[in-house]
Coordinates of C-alpha atoms in Angstrom, one line a residue:
M1 CA 50.2 -20.6 23.7
L2 CA 47.3 -21.5 26.0
Q3 CA 44.1 -23.3 25.1
A4 CA 41.0 -21.6 26.5
P5 CA 38.7 -23.5 28.7
M6 CA 35.5 -24.1 26.8
V7 CA 32.5 -25.9 28.5
G8 CA 31.3 -28.5 26.1
A9 CA 34.4 -28.6 24.0
S10 CA 37.5 -28.8 26.2
L11 CA 37.6 -31.8 28.6
D12 CA 40.6 -33.7 29.7
G13 CA 41.4 -35.1 26.2
L14 CA 42.0 -31.7 24.6
A15 CA 43.7 -30.3 27.6
A16 CA 46.2 -33.1 27.8
A17 CA 46.9 -33.0 24.0
V18 CA 47.7 -29.3 24.1
S19 CA 49.9 -29.5 27.1
A20 CA 51.8 -32.6 25.7
A21 CA 52.4 -30.7 22.5
G22 CA 54.1 -27.8 24.3
G23 CA 51.2 -25.4 24.9
M24 CA 49.2 -25.3 28.1
G25 CA 45.8 -27.0 28.0
A26 CA 42.8 -26.1 30.2
L27 CA 40.2 -28.4 31.7
A28 CA 36.8 -26.6 31.6
A29 CA 35.5 -27.8 35.0
G30 CA 32.8 -25.1 35.4
A31 CA 29.9 -27.5 34.7
L32 CA 31.5 -30.5 36.4
A33 CA 30.1 -31.9 39.7
P34 CA 32.6 -31.4 42.5
E35 CA 33.2 -35.1 42.8
A36 CA 34.1 -35.3 39.1
I37 CA 36.9 -32.7 39.2
G38 CA 39.5 -34.8 41.0
P39 CA 39.2 -37.7 38.5
A40 CA 39.3 -35.4 35.5
V41 CA 42.5 -33.8 36.8
A42 CA 44.0 -37.2 37.4
R43 CA 43.2 -38.2 33.8
V44 CA 45.1 -35.2 32.5
R45 CA 48.0 -36.0 34.8
A46 CA 48.1 -39.6 33.6
A47 CA 48.3 -38.4 30.0
T48 CA 51.0 -35.8 30.3
D49 CA 53.6 -34.5 32.8
A50 CA 53.3 -31.0 31.3
P51 CA 51.6 -28.1 33.1
F52 CA 47.9 -27.5 32.6
A53 CA 45.1 -25.4 34.1
V54 CA 41.6 -26.0 35.5
N55 CA 38.9 -23.4 35.1
L56 CA 35.9 -22.7 37.3
L57 CA 33.0 -20.4 36.7
M58 CA 32.2 -18.3 39.7
A59 CA 28.4 -18.4 39.2
P60 CA 25.9 -17.7 41.9
R61 CA 23.8 -20.8 42.7
G62 CA 20.6 -19.0 41.6
D63 CA 17.6 -18.3 43.8
P64 CA 14.8 -17.2 41.5
A65 CA 11.2 -16.5 42.5
P66 CA 8.9 -19.4 41.5
G67 CA 7.0 -17.0 39.2
E68 CA 10.2 -16.1 37.4
V69 CA 11.0 -19.8 36.6
A70 CA 7.4 -20.4 35.5
A71 CA 7.5 -17.5 33.1
A72 CA 10.9 -18.5 31.7
L73 CA 9.7 -22.1 31.1
A74 CA 6.5 -20.8 29.4
Q75 CA 8.7 -18.7 27.1
L76 CA 10.7 -21.8 26.2
T77 CA 7.8 -24.2 25.8
P78 CA 7.4 -23.5 22.0
W79 CA 11.1 -24.3 21.5
Y80 CA 10.8 -27.6 23.3
A81 CA 7.7 -28.4 21.3
Q82 CA 9.6 -28.1 18.1
L83 CA 11.7 -31.1 19.3
G84 CA 8.6 -33.0 20.4
L85 CA 9.4 -32.4 24.1
E86 CA 7.7 -31.0 27.1
P87 CA 9.6 -28.3 29.0
P88 CA 11.4 -29.6 32.1
E89 CA 10.1 -29.3 35.6
A90 CA 11.5 -26.5 37.7
P91 CA 14.8 -27.8 39.0
N92 CA 15.9 -27.9 42.6
S93 CA 19.3 -26.4 41.8
F94 CA 20.7 -24.4 38.9
A95 CA 24.4 -24.8 39.1
P96 CA 27.1 -26.9 40.8
D97 CA 28.2 -25.7 44.2
F98 CA 31.1 -23.4 43.6
D99 CA 32.5 -23.7 47.1
A100 CA 32.6 -27.5 46.7
Q101 CA 34.1 -27.2 43.3
L102 CA 36.8 -25.0 44.6
E103 CA 37.6 -27.4 47.5
A104 CA 37.9 -30.2 44.9
V105 CA 40.4 -28.0 42.8
I106 CA 42.4 -27.2 45.9
A107 CA 42.6 -30.9 46.8
A108 CA 43.6 -31.9 43.3
S109 CA 46.3 -29.1 43.2
P110 CA 46.6 -28.7 39.4
P111 CA 49.6 -26.6 38.2
A112 CA 47.2 -23.7 37.5
A113 CA 43.6 -22.7 38.1
S114 CA 41.7 -19.9 36.4
F115 CA 38.5 -18.2 37.4
T116 CA 35.8 -16.5 35.4
F117 CA 32.7 -14.4 36.3
G118 CA 34.0 -13.2 39.6
I119 CA 37.0 -12.9 42.0
L120 CA 38.4 -14.9 44.8
D121 CA 39.3 -13.4 48.1
R122 CA 42.9 -13.3 49.3
P123 CA 42.6 -16.3 51.7
R124 CA 41.3 -18.6 49.0
V125 CA 44.0 -17.4 46.6
A126 CA 46.6 -18.1 49.3
R127 CA 45.2 -21.7 49.8
L128 CA 45.6 -22.5 46.1
R129 CA 49.1 -21.1 46.0
A130 CA 50.0 -23.0 49.1
R131 CA 49.2 -26.2 47.2
G132 CA 51.4 -25.2 44.4
T133 CA 48.6 -24.0 42.1
L134 CA 49.1 -20.7 40.2
V135 CA 46.0 -18.5 40.2
I136 CA 44.9 -16.8 37.0
G137 CA 42.0 -14.3 37.1
T138 CA 39.9 -13.3 34.1
A139 CA 39.6 -9.6 33.5
T140 CA 37.6 -7.7 30.9
T141 CA 38.7 -4.2 32.2
V142 CA 41.7 -2.7 33.9
A143 CA 39.7 -2.3 37.1
E144 CA 39.1 -6.1 37.2
A145 CA 42.8 -6.7 36.5
R146 CA 43.7 -4.5 39.4
A147 CA 41.2 -6.3 41.7
W148 CA 42.8 -9.6 40.9
A149 CA 46.3 -8.2 41.5
E150 CA 45.2 -7.0 44.9
A151 CA 43.7 -10.5 45.6
G152 CA 47.2 -12.0 45.0
A153 CA 46.7 -13.6 41.6
D154 CA 49.8 -14.8 39.7
G155 CA 48.5 -13.7 36.3
I156 CA 45.7 -12.0 34.4
C157 CA 43.8 -13.4 31.5
A158 CA 42.7 -10.3 29.5
Q159 CA 39.5 -11.3 27.7
G160 CA 38.8 -9.0 24.8
F161 CA 35.5 -8.2 23.2
E162 CA 36.2 -10.5 20.3
A163 CA 36.3 -13.7 22.5
G164 CA 33.8 -16.4 22.0
G165 CA 31.6 -17.8 24.8
H166 CA 30.6 -16.1 28.0
R167 CA 31.8 -12.7 29.0
G168 CA 33.9 -12.7 32.1
H169 CA 32.9 -9.2 33.5
F170 CA 32.2 -8.9 37.2
L171 CA 32.7 -5.2 38.2
A172 CA 30.8 -3.2 35.6
D173 CA 27.9 -4.0 33.3
P174 CA 28.5 -5.8 30.0
E175 CA 28.4 -2.6 27.9
A176 CA 31.1 -1.0 30.0
S177 CA 33.3 -4.1 29.8
L178 CA 33.5 -4.6 26.0
V179 CA 37.2 -3.7 25.4
G180 CA 39.1 -5.1 22.4
T181 CA 41.9 -7.5 23.0
L182 CA 44.7 -5.3 21.8
A183 CA 43.6 -2.2 23.8
L184 CA 42.9 -4.4 26.9
V185 CA 46.3 -6.1 26.8
A186 CA 48.2 -2.8 26.4
T187 CA 46.3 -1.0 29.2
I188 CA 46.4 -3.9 31.7
R189 CA 50.2 -4.2 31.0
S190 CA 50.7 -0.6 31.9
A191 CA 48.5 -0.8 35.0
V192 CA 49.4 -4.2 36.6
D193 CA 52.7 -5.7 37.3
L194 CA 51.7 -9.3 36.5
P195 CA 52.0 -11.5 33.4
V196 CA 49.1 -10.9 31.0
I197 CA 47.5 -13.6 28.9
A198 CA 45.8 -12.2 25.8
A199 CA 42.5 -13.8 24.9
G200 CA 40.0 -13.0 22.1
G201 CA 40.2 -13.1 18.3
I202 CA 43.6 -14.9 18.2
M203 CA 43.2 -17.5 15.5
D204 CA 46.7 -18.1 14.1
G205 CA 50.4 -17.3 14.5
R206 CA 50.0 -13.7 13.3
G207 CA 47.6 -13.0 16.2
V208 CA 50.0 -14.7 18.6
A209 CA 52.9 -12.5 17.4
A210 CA 50.7 -9.4 17.6
V211 CA 49.8 -9.8 21.3
L212 CA 53.3 -10.9 22.3
A213 CA 54.6 -7.7 20.6
L214 CA 52.2 -5.7 22.9
G215 CA 53.8 -7.3 25.9
A216 CA 51.5 -10.2 26.6
A217 CA 53.2 -13.2 28.3
A218 CA 51.2 -15.6 26.3
A219 CA 48.3 -16.0 23.9
Q220 CA 45.1 -17.9 24.8
M221 CA 43.2 -19.5 21.9
G222 CA 39.7 -21.0 22.2
T223 CA 37.7 -20.8 18.9
A224 CA 40.8 -21.9 17.0
F225 CA 40.7 -25.2 18.8
L226 CA 37.0 -25.9 18.3
L227 CA 37.6 -28.1 15.2
A228 CA 40.5 -30.0 16.8
D229 CA 40.2 -33.7 16.6
E230 CA 40.5 -33.9 20.4
A231 CA 37.8 -31.3 21.1
T232 CA 34.4 -32.5 22.2
T233 CA 32.6 -30.0 20.0
S234 CA 29.2 -31.5 19.0
R235 CA 28.5 -32.3 15.3
P236 CA 26.0 -29.4 14.7
W237 CA 28.4 -27.0 16.5
R238 CA 31.3 -28.2 14.2
G239 CA 29.0 -27.8 11.1
A240 CA 28.1 -24.3 12.0
I241 CA 31.7 -23.4 12.5
E242 CA 32.7 -24.9 9.1
R243 CA 29.9 -22.8 7.4
A244 CA 30.5 -19.6 9.4
G245 CA 30.8 -16.4 7.3
D246 CA 33.0 -13.4 8.0
D247 CA 30.6 -11.7 10.4
A248 CA 28.8 -14.7 11.9
T249 CA 28.8 -14.0 15.6
R250 CA 26.7 -11.9 18.0
L251 CA 26.4 -11.3 21.7
T252 CA 23.3 -12.8 23.4
R253 CA 22.0 -13.6 26.8
A254 CA 19.0 -15.6 25.5
F255 CA 20.6 -19.0 26.0
T256 CA 22.0 -18.6 29.5
G257 CA 21.1 -15.3 31.1
R258 CA 24.6 -14.0 30.7
H259 CA 26.1 -12.3 27.7
A260 CA 28.0 -14.6 25.5
R261 CA 29.3 -14.6 21.9
G262 CA 28.3 -17.2 19.5
I263 CA 27.3 -17.9 15.9
E264 CA 23.9 -16.3 15.3
N265 CA 21.1 -18.8 14.8
R266 CA 17.3 -18.8 14.8
F267 CA 17.0 -19.0 18.6
M268 CA 19.3 -16.0 19.1
R269 CA 17.4 -14.0 16.4
L270 CA 13.9 -14.7 17.6
M271 CA 14.8 -14.4 21.3
H272 CA 16.7 -11.1 20.8
G273 CA 13.7 -8.9 21.6
V274 CA 13.0 -10.6 24.9
Q275 CA 16.6 -11.6 26.0
D276 CA 16.7 -8.9 28.6
E277 CA 13.6 -10.5 30.3
V278 CA 15.1 -14.0 30.8
P279 CA 16.4 -15.0 34.2
A280 CA 20.0 -14.3 35.0
Y281 CA 22.7 -16.9 34.8
P282 CA 22.7 -19.7 36.0
V283 CA 18.9 -20.0 36.0
Q284 CA 18.3 -19.5 32.2
N285 CA 21.3 -21.7 31.5
R286 CA 19.8 -24.6 33.5
L287 CA 16.4 -24.2 31.9
T288 CA 17.7 -24.4 28.4
Q289 CA 20.2 -27.2 29.0
P290 CA 17.7 -30.0 28.1
L291 CA 16.7 -28.0 25.0
R292 CA 20.3 -27.6 23.8
A293 CA 21.1 -31.3 24.6
A294 CA 18.1 -32.5 22.6
A295 CA 18.9 -30.2 19.7
A296 CA 22.5 -31.4 19.6
Q297 CA 21.3 -35.0 19.6
A298 CA 18.9 -34.2 16.7
D299 CA 21.7 -32.4 14.8
E300 CA 19.7 -29.2 15.0
P301 CA 22.1 -26.2 15.2
E302 CA 19.4 -23.6 15.3
M303 CA 18.6 -24.3 18.9
I304 CA 22.0 -24.8 20.5
S305 CA 24.5 -22.3 21.8
L306 CA 27.2 -22.2 19.1
W307 CA 29.8 -20.3 21.1
A308 CA 32.6 -18.9 18.9
G309 CA 34.7 -15.7 18.7
Q310 CA 34.8 -13.1 16.0
G311 CA 37.6 -14.9 14.1
V312 CA 35.5 -18.1 13.7
A313 CA 35.7 -18.1 9.9
L314 CA 39.5 -18.8 10.2
A315 CA 39.0 -22.0 12.2
R316 CA 40.5 -25.1 10.7
P317 CA 40.4 -28.8 11.6
G318 CA 43.4 -30.9 12.6
Q319 CA 45.2 -32.4 15.6
A320 CA 46.0 -30.1 18.4
A321 CA 49.7 -30.7 18.3
G322 CA 49.8 -29.9 14.6
M323 CA 47.9 -26.7 15.1
L324 CA 50.3 -25.6 17.8
R325 CA 53.3 -26.2 15.7
A326 CA 51.8 -24.4 12.7
W327 CA 50.8 -21.4 14.8
W328 CA 54.2 -21.1 16.4
D329 CA 55.9 -21.3 13.0
E330 CA 53.6 -18.5 11.7
A331 CA 54.3 -16.4 14.8
G332 CA 58.0 -16.8 14.1
E333 CA 57.6 -15.8 10.5
A334 CA 55.5 -12.8 11.5
A335 CA 58.2 -11.7 13.9
R336 CA 60.9 -12.0 11.3
M337 CA 58.9 -10.1 8.8
L338 CA 58.3 -7.3 11.3
A339 CA 62.0 -7.2 12.2
S340 CA 62.9 -7.0 8.5
R341 CA 60.5 -4.1 7.9
T342 CA 62.0 -2.3 10.9
E343 CA 65.5 -2.8 9.6
R344 CA 64.6 -1.5 6.2
K345 CA 63.0 1.6 7.7
D346 CA 66.1 2.3 9.9
G347 CA 68.3 1.8 6.8
S348 CA 70.4 -0.9 8.6

């Protein structure tokens, strides 16, 4: 079982706890400055000798027209006002330098590195592998999985429609990239001769057993870890998860300019009609960062991005190690039950 990288929730503490317990933790480094990546990797290494991964977001740096930024800030001004704040000045940059982040990851040489929102070229994949780092590419379609295989990746993370947080699509538009986890795992397995990691909607051992039965090499769980003691999930985010109903999540691009799944709140509802007008990621993401930070500080869940997958109502609190043990026991029980049913059907 793998822990999904989740910006805002999975820093080195959760990654180390999951890896030390027998899973594989992931350090969400997409929002880290390049110079912070090496020390974060060192902290995980100091906490455990077990394998772990580092994840980067392959976001463009953002080069919007001045008028686009001004219009977006004007649209956000009433939201900032609700917290007693003025909107921020137009920033000079919108995202960390991906090239510098990648160089930091190569230098740190973690056991594995995963990438989302895009694809590396073969020379960069080769540089990582030469340092002993396995390369995992995120794919939301079979075409994206094939592209990563051609680039020399060691494995594919198949991100289903059910997954929380940002969509990882990079070849087709979002609507053409919304494939469910079970169908995506099965079709990628038949198309690509690489290990497939199933991600999206897996909340317990039954889900783990299901994707393993389909041929996945491993199950990746994100939302299931959001209430873990070691997760850095903010207080209002945790509260929203604890209160989430059966159909709580929606896709939105209002917060960041890129489609992502989260628990629906007032910001998502009121911005829904204009979400196609906001600047593309990472520009909108940068413009709403101070709003979300202030809302989290004020314990106001209606104005923060409450990223979570479709199975969020099944999330439970606890220590990461205990969660992993319980899920593995459940997976074993599910496998035994399935085997028993098969035996009865065969009459053996």
